[in-house]
C-alpha cells in the first residue's frame, strides 16, 4: 500500500526532527545517520513481522480468530542482530503453537552478511582473528567474538577444496615456480615449503595456478604439482621460469617436455655475489645483469664471454659456475617486449614475500588446514584483482601463442 503525500511529508518531518535532535545531542553526522537507520530498520522489521504473524494466523490483531482455529498470538521475545549500522534489538512476535518464523530474520542468524563479508575481506589481507575482531567492532559497533570470526573463516574450507579442483586454462604462456617457507605445527613447529605456481595464460591473464605444502622444496614436489595441473586441463606451456633447483628440468619434462626453460636471472646474480668479495659484488653484479639488456641473443652471448674472461680470471669459482650455466638466455628467443616477463621469476618471488609478511602475524599455523585457509583466501583475492586487467603485453602474447597453436 502506497503512502499519501501527507503521510510522506509527516514521515520526512519526523526524520528531520529526529536528525536535528541527535545532532543537538552532540552526535556526528555519521553517528546520527547510523542511529536513525538502525531505528528505521527496527521499526520496519517489527512491523513486517507483525504483518507476517497476522497472515500466518489468518486474522488481524484485535479481531476474532476464525472458528475452529487453535493458534493465537503469544506475546514476543527480544532478539539482537549485529548489522553494519550497529546492533538492533528487535521485538519478535510469536504464536502459541510455536511454529511461526519471520522471513525478515533468518533463524539462528545473529549477524548480517555485511559483517561476514567484511571479515572474509580482512582475512584475505592477512589479518589475525583478533585484529579482525577489533576492526569489526570499531567499524560497525558490533560485538563479535573470536569464535564467531573463526566460524566465518571456516567457510573458506569449501574454497580450499574448490581451488584445488577447478579446471585450468589449456595453454599457458609463462609458468613461474617459486617456494617460500612458513612455520607449521605438526608434532613440533618447523618451517615447511609452500611451493607456489603463478602464470600468464595464452590470453594475457595473470593468476595463481596452484600450490603444495611439503617439508622442503624439491623437484619431486614440483613434479607432483605439475602433474596435477596437467590432469586439470593444462596441455601446453610455452616457457617455465624457475631457480636452479636440482632435478627441476626432469620434473618439468615429466608433464610438459616441450616447454622452454628459463633460469631466473636474479637468482643467478645472487649466486654470483656469493662467490666474490664484498668489494667486487656491485661491479660483478652490474656486469652480469647488463647481459640481460642486450638487443639480441648473439650480443648477450658475447657479453657473457667477456664477463667470464674478466671475472673468471679473478675467481676460479666464478669461472666454474659460469661454465655450468644453462637455459639462462632463453628469454632472448621471445619478442623484445616479453623478455622482461620471462628473464626472472621476480614477480612470483615478490608475491611470495607478500604472503610471508601477511602470514608472519600468525607466528605459526596450528594445522595444515589453517595454513591452507589463509593461503587460498590470499590466492583468490589476488586472482580476483588480476582478473580485472590483463598484463600490458597481452596482445603480443595472444599473437605469439596463436602462431604456436
Short mmCIF file of C-alpha atoms in Angstrom, two decimals:
data_model
loop_
_atom_site.label_atom_id
_atom_site.label_comp_id
_atom_site.label_asym_id
_atom_site.label_seq_id
_atom_site.Cartn_x
_atom_site.Cartn_y
_atom_site.Cartn_z
CA UNK A 1 0.00 0.00 0.00
CA UNK A 2 1.50 3.34 -1.04
CA UNK A 3 1.77 6.35 1.28
CA UNK A 4 -0.23 9.53 0.68
CA UNK A 5 1.54 12.79 0.03
CA UNK A 6 0.57 13.93 3.57
CA UNK A 7 1.97 10.73 5.15
CA UNK A 8 5.26 11.09 3.25
CA UNK A 9 5.58 14.71 4.39
CA UNK A 10 4.85 13.73 8.00
CA UNK A 11 7.45 10.95 7.81
CA UNK A 12 10.10 13.31 6.44
CA UNK A 13 9.25 15.92 9.10
CA UNK A 14 9.70 13.30 11.84
CA UNK A 15 13.00 12.15 10.29
CA UNK A 16 14.27 15.74 10.12
CA UNK A 17 13.27 16.38 13.74
CA UNK A 18 14.99 13.20 14.97
CA UNK A 19 18.11 14.07 12.97
CA UNK A 20 18.16 17.58 14.44
CA UNK A 21 17.71 16.18 17.97
CA UNK A 22 20.62 13.78 17.55
CA UNK A 23 22.90 16.48 16.16
CA UNK A 24 21.97 18.76 19.07
CA UNK A 25 22.97 15.96 21.45
CA UNK A 26 26.47 16.18 20.03
CA UNK A 27 26.31 13.21 17.64
CA UNK A 28 28.36 13.44 14.47
CA UNK A 29 26.52 13.33 11.15
CA UNK A 30 27.67 9.74 10.58
CA UNK A 31 26.57 8.67 14.09
CA UNK A 32 23.18 10.34 13.61
CA UNK A 33 22.59 8.66 10.25
CA UNK A 34 23.57 5.25 11.66
CA UNK A 35 21.28 5.69 14.65
CA UNK A 36 18.32 6.78 12.53
CA UNK A 37 18.91 3.97 10.03
CA UNK A 38 19.01 1.42 12.86
CA UNK A 39 15.82 2.88 14.36
CA UNK A 40 14.02 2.82 10.99
CA UNK A 41 15.20 -0.76 10.34
CA UNK A 42 13.96 -1.86 13.78
CA UNK A 43 10.51 -0.34 13.18
CA UNK A 44 10.27 -1.81 9.67
CA UNK A 45 11.31 -5.33 10.80
CA UNK A 46 8.85 -5.32 13.72
CA UNK A 47 6.01 -4.05 11.51
CA UNK A 48 6.81 -6.67 8.85
CA UNK A 49 6.92 -9.47 11.45
CA UNK A 50 3.56 -8.44 12.91
CA UNK A 51 2.02 -8.50 9.42
CA UNK A 52 3.54 -11.92 8.78
CA UNK A 53 2.08 -13.28 12.02
CA UNK A 54 -1.38 -11.95 11.09
CA UNK A 55 -1.13 -13.74 7.73
CA UNK A 56 0.11 -16.90 9.49
CA UNK A 57 -2.80 -16.89 11.95
CA UNK A 58 -5.40 -15.76 9.45
CA UNK A 59 -6.68 -12.74 11.37
CA UNK A 60 -5.53 -9.25 12.38
CA UNK A 61 -4.61 -8.29 15.92
CA UNK A 62 -7.75 -7.29 17.88
CA UNK A 63 -10.03 -9.25 15.55
CA UNK A 64 -11.75 -12.53 16.30
CA UNK A 65 -9.99 -15.63 15.09
CA UNK A 66 -11.63 -18.00 12.68
CA UNK A 67 -13.96 -20.65 14.08
CA UNK A 68 -12.07 -23.82 14.93
CA UNK A 69 -8.64 -22.14 14.90
CA UNK A 70 -6.49 -23.02 17.92
CA UNK A 71 -3.35 -20.96 17.30
CA UNK A 72 -3.13 -17.42 18.65
CA UNK A 73 -0.70 -14.63 19.48
CA UNK A 74 1.59 -15.32 22.41
CA UNK A 75 3.49 -12.13 23.17
CA UNK A 76 7.00 -11.53 21.84
CA UNK A 77 10.68 -12.00 22.56
CA UNK A 78 13.69 -9.74 22.02
CA UNK A 79 16.41 -10.58 19.54
CA UNK A 80 19.57 -8.54 18.87
CA UNK A 81 21.03 -8.52 15.36
CA UNK A 82 24.53 -7.23 14.63
CA UNK A 83 24.36 -5.09 11.49
CA UNK A 84 26.60 -2.65 9.64
CA UNK A 85 24.61 0.15 11.36
CA UNK A 86 25.29 -1.25 14.82
CA UNK A 87 23.29 -3.67 16.98
CA UNK A 88 19.50 -3.59 16.52
CA UNK A 89 17.25 -5.00 19.25
CA UNK A 90 14.03 -6.25 17.69
CA UNK A 91 10.78 -7.36 19.36
CA UNK A 92 9.71 -10.51 17.50
CA UNK A 93 6.09 -11.70 17.87
CA UNK A 94 5.37 -15.37 18.47
CA UNK A 95 2.41 -17.72 18.32
CA UNK A 96 1.07 -20.20 20.83
CA UNK A 97 1.88 -23.26 18.69
CA UNK A 98 5.48 -22.08 18.27
CA UNK A 99 5.74 -22.67 14.52
CA UNK A 100 5.77 -19.03 13.32
CA UNK A 101 9.04 -17.86 11.72
CA UNK A 102 9.57 -14.39 10.29
CA UNK A 103 11.36 -14.18 6.92
CA UNK A 104 12.94 -10.86 7.98
CA UNK A 105 15.24 -12.61 10.47
CA UNK A 106 16.63 -15.98 9.37
CA UNK A 107 16.69 -18.49 12.21
CA UNK A 108 19.89 -18.77 14.26
CA UNK A 109 21.44 -15.86 12.35
CA UNK A 110 22.61 -13.05 14.65
CA UNK A 111 24.81 -11.15 12.23
CA UNK A 112 24.22 -9.80 8.74
CA UNK A 113 26.03 -10.87 5.56
CA UNK A 114 27.76 -7.46 5.51
CA UNK A 115 29.72 -8.28 8.67
CA UNK A 116 30.59 -11.80 7.50
CA UNK A 117 31.72 -10.43 4.13
CA UNK A 118 33.86 -7.79 5.84
CA UNK A 119 35.54 -10.47 7.97
CA UNK A 120 36.43 -12.51 4.90
CA UNK A 121 37.84 -9.43 3.13
CA UNK A 122 40.02 -8.61 6.14
CA UNK A 123 41.06 -12.27 6.39
CA UNK A 124 42.27 -12.26 2.78
CA UNK A 125 44.56 -9.32 3.58
CA UNK A 126 46.38 -11.43 6.19
CA UNK A 127 44.87 -10.07 9.43
CA UNK A 128 44.72 -12.23 12.55
CA UNK A 129 41.40 -13.16 14.19
CA UNK A 130 41.97 -10.65 16.98
CA UNK A 131 42.80 -7.81 14.55
CA UNK A 132 39.64 -8.56 12.57
CA UNK A 133 37.51 -8.65 15.72
CA UNK A 134 38.76 -5.23 16.86
CA UNK A 135 38.25 -3.63 13.43
CA UNK A 136 34.72 -5.04 13.00
CA UNK A 137 33.72 -3.75 16.43
CA UNK A 138 35.20 -0.35 15.61
CA UNK A 139 33.61 -0.04 12.15
CA UNK A 140 30.18 -1.49 12.84
CA UNK A 141 29.77 -1.04 16.59
CA UNK A 142 29.02 -4.77 16.60
CA UNK A 143 30.20 -7.18 19.25
CA UNK A 144 31.90 -10.20 17.68
CA UNK A 145 33.78 -12.99 19.44
CA UNK A 146 36.94 -14.67 18.23
CA UNK A 147 34.96 -17.92 17.95
CA UNK A 148 32.50 -16.21 15.59
CA UNK A 149 35.34 -14.83 13.46
CA UNK A 150 36.83 -18.32 13.31
CA UNK A 151 33.47 -19.85 12.32
CA UNK A 152 33.12 -17.35 9.46
CA UNK A 153 36.60 -18.06 8.13
CA UNK A 154 35.88 -21.81 8.31
CA UNK A 155 33.61 -21.21 5.31
CA UNK A 156 36.87 -20.83 3.35
CA UNK A 157 37.43 -24.61 3.64
CA UNK A 158 34.97 -25.09 0.76
CA UNK A 159 37.05 -22.61 -1.26
CA UNK A 160 40.23 -24.58 -0.47
CA UNK A 161 38.69 -27.73 -1.92
CA UNK A 162 37.25 -25.92 -4.95
CA UNK A 163 40.54 -24.09 -5.65
CA UNK A 164 42.43 -27.37 -5.85
CA UNK A 165 39.88 -28.98 -8.18
CA UNK A 166 38.97 -26.12 -10.53
CA UNK A 167 39.68 -26.61 -14.25
CA UNK A 168 42.71 -24.73 -15.59
CA UNK A 169 43.34 -22.97 -18.93
CA UNK A 170 44.72 -25.40 -21.53
CA UNK A 171 47.55 -23.12 -22.70
CA UNK A 172 49.94 -21.07 -20.59
CA UNK A 173 52.42 -18.58 -21.98
CA UNK A 174 54.65 -18.46 -18.91
CA UNK A 175 54.67 -20.55 -15.72
CA UNK A 176 56.63 -19.30 -12.69
CA UNK A 177 57.75 -21.71 -9.97
CA UNK A 178 58.94 -20.48 -6.59
CA UNK A 179 58.79 -21.57 -2.96
CA UNK A 180 58.63 -19.81 0.38
CA UNK A 181 58.87 -21.18 3.92
CA UNK A 182 56.24 -20.74 6.64
CA UNK A 183 56.06 -22.11 10.22
CA UNK A 184 53.67 -25.04 10.63
CA UNK A 185 52.90 -27.11 13.71
CA UNK A 186 52.68 -30.85 13.36
CA UNK A 187 54.21 -32.62 16.36
CA UNK A 188 56.50 -29.62 16.66
CA UNK A 189 56.80 -26.28 14.89
CA UNK A 190 59.02 -26.23 11.81
CA UNK A 191 59.16 -24.15 8.67
CA UNK A 192 57.81 -26.02 5.65
CA UNK A 193 57.91 -25.19 1.96
CA UNK A 194 54.90 -23.68 0.24
CA UNK A 195 55.52 -24.36 -3.45
CA UNK A 196 53.57 -21.81 -5.48
CA UNK A 197 52.98 -21.69 -9.23
CA UNK A 198 51.79 -18.47 -10.85
CA UNK A 199 51.25 -17.99 -14.57
CA UNK A 200 50.25 -15.83 -17.50
CA UNK A 201 47.87 -17.69 -19.79
CA UNK A 202 47.62 -17.56 -23.60
CA UNK A 203 45.27 -14.56 -23.37
CA UNK A 204 47.47 -12.47 -21.08
CA UNK A 205 45.72 -13.16 -17.76
CA UNK A 206 47.98 -13.46 -14.70
CA UNK A 207 46.87 -15.73 -11.86
CA UNK A 208 47.90 -18.21 -9.16
CA UNK A 209 47.67 -21.68 -10.70
CA UNK A 210 48.15 -23.79 -7.59
CA UNK A 211 50.34 -24.75 -4.65
CA UNK A 212 51.53 -27.58 -2.46
CA UNK A 213 52.87 -27.79 1.09
CA UNK A 214 55.89 -30.06 1.63
CA UNK A 215 58.57 -30.40 4.32
CA UNK A 216 61.08 -28.85 1.92
CA UNK A 217 61.35 -27.51 -1.61
CA UNK A 218 62.17 -30.33 -4.02
CA UNK A 219 61.94 -31.32 -7.66
CA UNK A 220 59.63 -34.18 -6.68
CA UNK A 221 57.19 -31.71 -5.10
CA UNK A 222 57.10 -29.74 -8.36
CA UNK A 223 56.78 -32.95 -10.39
CA UNK A 224 53.59 -33.79 -8.48
CA UNK A 225 52.29 -30.22 -8.70
CA UNK A 226 52.82 -30.02 -12.48
CA UNK A 227 51.22 -33.45 -12.97
CA UNK A 228 48.17 -32.12 -11.09
CA UNK A 229 48.00 -29.09 -13.41
CA UNK A 230 48.09 -31.40 -16.44
CA UNK A 231 45.28 -33.54 -15.03
CA UNK A 232 43.15 -30.41 -14.59
CA UNK A 233 43.45 -29.24 -18.17
CA UNK A 234 46.85 -27.63 -18.85
CA UNK A 235 48.18 -29.15 -22.06
CA UNK A 236 50.80 -26.65 -23.19
CA UNK A 237 53.31 -24.31 -21.51
CA UNK A 238 55.49 -22.07 -23.67
CA UNK A 239 58.17 -21.35 -21.03
CA UNK A 240 58.79 -22.23 -17.38
CA UNK A 241 60.78 -19.83 -15.20
CA UNK A 242 62.43 -21.25 -12.08
CA UNK A 243 65.57 -21.17 -9.99
CA UNK A 244 68.32 -23.76 -10.30
CA UNK A 245 66.73 -26.41 -8.07
CA UNK A 246 68.37 -29.80 -8.68
CA UNK A 247 66.16 -32.03 -10.82
CA UNK A 248 63.69 -29.30 -11.79
CA UNK A 249 64.18 -29.84 -15.55
CA UNK A 250 63.33 -33.54 -15.25
CA UNK A 251 60.26 -32.63 -13.18
CA UNK A 252 59.08 -30.27 -15.93
CA UNK A 253 59.84 -32.84 -18.64
CA UNK A 254 57.52 -35.35 -16.96
CA UNK A 255 54.44 -33.23 -17.73
CA UNK A 256 55.48 -30.56 -20.24
CA UNK A 257 58.51 -31.78 -22.22
CA UNK A 258 58.07 -29.14 -24.95
CA UNK A 259 58.19 -26.21 -22.54
CA UNK A 260 61.24 -23.97 -22.84
CA UNK A 261 63.23 -23.32 -19.65
CA UNK A 262 64.49 -20.04 -18.23
CA UNK A 263 66.73 -19.84 -15.17
CA UNK A 264 65.84 -16.83 -13.07
CA UNK A 265 68.45 -14.16 -13.84
CA UNK A 266 68.16 -12.54 -10.41
CA UNK A 267 68.72 -15.86 -8.65
CA UNK A 268 71.86 -16.33 -10.75
CA UNK A 269 73.06 -12.84 -9.87
CA UNK A 270 72.67 -13.64 -6.15
CA UNK A 271 74.60 -16.88 -6.65
CA UNK A 272 77.36 -14.88 -8.34
CA UNK A 273 77.56 -12.40 -5.45
CA UNK A 274 78.20 -15.24 -3.02
CA UNK A 275 81.35 -16.14 -4.98
CA UNK A 276 83.09 -12.75 -4.98
CA UNK A 277 84.44 -10.39 -2.34
CA UNK A 278 82.18 -7.72 -0.89
CA UNK A 279 84.25 -5.03 -2.61
CA UNK A 280 83.60 -6.68 -6.01
CA UNK A 281 79.89 -7.51 -5.59
CA UNK A 282 78.45 -4.31 -7.05
CA UNK A 283 80.64 -4.34 -10.15
CA UNK A 284 80.31 -8.07 -10.80
CA UNK A 285 76.53 -7.97 -10.37
CA UNK A 286 76.29 -4.96 -12.70
CA UNK A 287 78.36 -6.70 -15.38
CA UNK A 288 76.23 -9.82 -15.14
CA UNK A 289 72.87 -8.04 -15.19
CA UNK A 290 73.93 -5.99 -18.22
CA UNK A 291 73.85 -9.25 -20.21
CA UNK A 292 70.05 -9.25 -19.81
CA UNK A 293 69.66 -5.89 -21.58
CA UNK A 294 71.31 -6.62 -24.93
CA UNK A 295 69.48 -6.24 -28.23
CA UNK A 296 69.87 -9.87 -29.29
CA UNK A 297 70.93 -13.28 -28.04
CA UNK A 298 74.16 -13.06 -30.05
CA UNK A 299 75.13 -9.80 -28.33
CA UNK A 300 74.23 -11.29 -24.97
CA UNK A 301 76.44 -14.32 -25.64
CA UNK A 302 79.36 -12.00 -26.49
CA UNK A 303 78.78 -10.02 -23.29
CA UNK A 304 78.69 -13.25 -21.29
CA UNK A 305 82.00 -14.35 -22.84
CA UNK A 306 83.54 -11.01 -21.80
CA UNK A 307 82.06 -11.42 -18.31
CA UNK A 308 83.64 -14.90 -17.97
CA UNK A 309 87.00 -13.67 -19.18
CA UNK A 310 87.03 -10.75 -16.75
CA UNK A 311 85.68 -12.38 -13.57
CA UNK A 312 86.71 -15.96 -14.26
CA UNK A 313 90.33 -14.87 -14.37
CA UNK A 314 89.98 -13.33 -10.91
CA UNK A 315 87.86 -16.06 -9.27
CA UNK A 316 88.14 -19.73 -10.27
CA UNK A 317 84.80 -20.41 -8.59
CA UNK A 318 83.13 -17.88 -10.89
CA UNK A 319 84.71 -19.48 -13.97
CA UNK A 320 83.46 -22.92 -12.93
CA UNK A 321 79.99 -21.53 -12.10
CA UNK A 322 79.74 -19.68 -15.44
CA UNK A 323 80.69 -22.80 -17.40
CA UNK A 324 77.87 -24.74 -15.73
CA UNK A 325 75.08 -22.27 -16.61
CA UNK A 326 72.30 -23.45 -18.92
CA UNK A 327 68.93 -22.04 -20.02
CA UNK A 328 69.69 -18.53 -18.80
CA UNK A 329 69.40 -16.75 -22.17
CA UNK A 330 66.16 -18.43 -23.30
CA UNK A 331 64.21 -15.18 -22.93
CA UNK A 332 66.06 -13.79 -25.98
CA UNK A 333 64.09 -16.27 -28.12
CA UNK A 334 60.92 -14.24 -27.47
CA UNK A 335 59.83 -10.81 -28.79
CA UNK A 336 61.63 -7.97 -27.03
CA UNK A 337 58.55 -6.63 -25.14
CA UNK A 338 58.06 -10.04 -23.50
CA UNK A 339 61.63 -10.59 -22.34
CA UNK A 340 61.21 -8.75 -19.05
CA UNK A 341 58.30 -11.06 -18.26
CA UNK A 342 60.49 -14.11 -18.72
CA UNK A 343 64.06 -13.47 -17.62
CA UNK A 344 63.22 -13.63 -13.92
CA UNK A 345 60.55 -15.07 -11.64
CA UNK A 346 60.81 -11.93 -9.53
CA UNK A 347 57.04 -11.21 -9.76
CA UNK A 348 56.34 -14.64 -8.25
CA UNK A 349 59.02 -14.10 -5.64
CA UNK A 350 57.53 -10.69 -4.80
CA UNK A 351 54.09 -12.26 -4.36
CA UNK A 352 55.57 -14.92 -2.10
CA UNK A 353 57.14 -12.21 0.05
CA UNK A 354 53.71 -10.58 0.44
CA UNK A 355 52.35 -13.91 1.63
CA UNK A 356 55.20 -14.30 4.07
CA UNK A 357 54.65 -10.81 5.51
CA UNK A 358 50.91 -11.40 5.88
CA UNK A 359 51.36 -14.83 7.46
CA UNK A 360 54.12 -13.62 9.79
CA UNK A 361 51.45 -12.16 12.10
CA UNK A 362 50.14 -15.66 12.80
CA UNK A 363 53.59 -16.71 14.15
CA UNK A 364 52.70 -20.33 13.41
CA UNK A 365 49.82 -22.29 11.92
CA UNK A 366 48.47 -24.92 14.27
CA UNK A 367 47.36 -27.20 11.41
CA UNK A 368 47.97 -27.59 7.70
CA UNK A 369 44.26 -26.86 7.23
CA UNK A 370 44.66 -23.46 8.95
CA UNK A 371 47.60 -22.63 6.67
CA UNK A 372 45.64 -23.66 3.57
CA UNK A 373 42.68 -21.49 4.60
CA UNK A 374 44.94 -18.46 4.81
CA UNK A 375 46.83 -19.20 1.58
CA UNK A 376 43.81 -19.93 -0.61
CA UNK A 377 42.00 -16.82 0.64
CA UNK A 378 45.01 -14.74 -0.43
CA UNK A 379 45.25 -16.56 -3.76
CA UNK A 380 41.57 -15.92 -4.51
CA UNK A 381 41.96 -12.26 -3.53
CA UNK A 382 44.98 -11.96 -5.86
CA UNK A 383 43.23 -13.74 -8.74
CA UNK A 384 40.14 -11.57 -8.36
CA UNK A 385 42.26 -8.42 -8.53
CA UNK A 386 44.26 -9.62 -11.53
CA UNK A 387 41.12 -10.72 -13.39
CA UNK A 388 40.13 -7.07 -13.83
CA UNK A 389 43.01 -6.43 -16.20
CA UNK A 390 45.38 -8.30 -18.48
CA UNK A 391 49.15 -7.84 -18.49
CA UNK A 392 50.29 -4.87 -20.58
CA UNK A 393 51.78 -7.07 -23.30
CA UNK A 394 48.69 -9.29 -23.69
CA UNK A 395 48.23 -8.55 -27.41
CA UNK A 396 51.78 -9.75 -28.17
CA UNK A 397 51.19 -12.86 -26.05
CA UNK A 398 47.93 -13.65 -27.90
CA UNK A 399 49.67 -13.23 -31.26
CA UNK A 400 52.65 -15.37 -30.21
CA UNK A 401 50.53 -18.16 -28.77
CA UNK A 402 48.30 -18.04 -31.85
CA UNK A 403 51.29 -18.73 -34.09
CA UNK A 404 52.41 -21.63 -31.91
CA UNK A 405 48.96 -23.23 -31.79
#
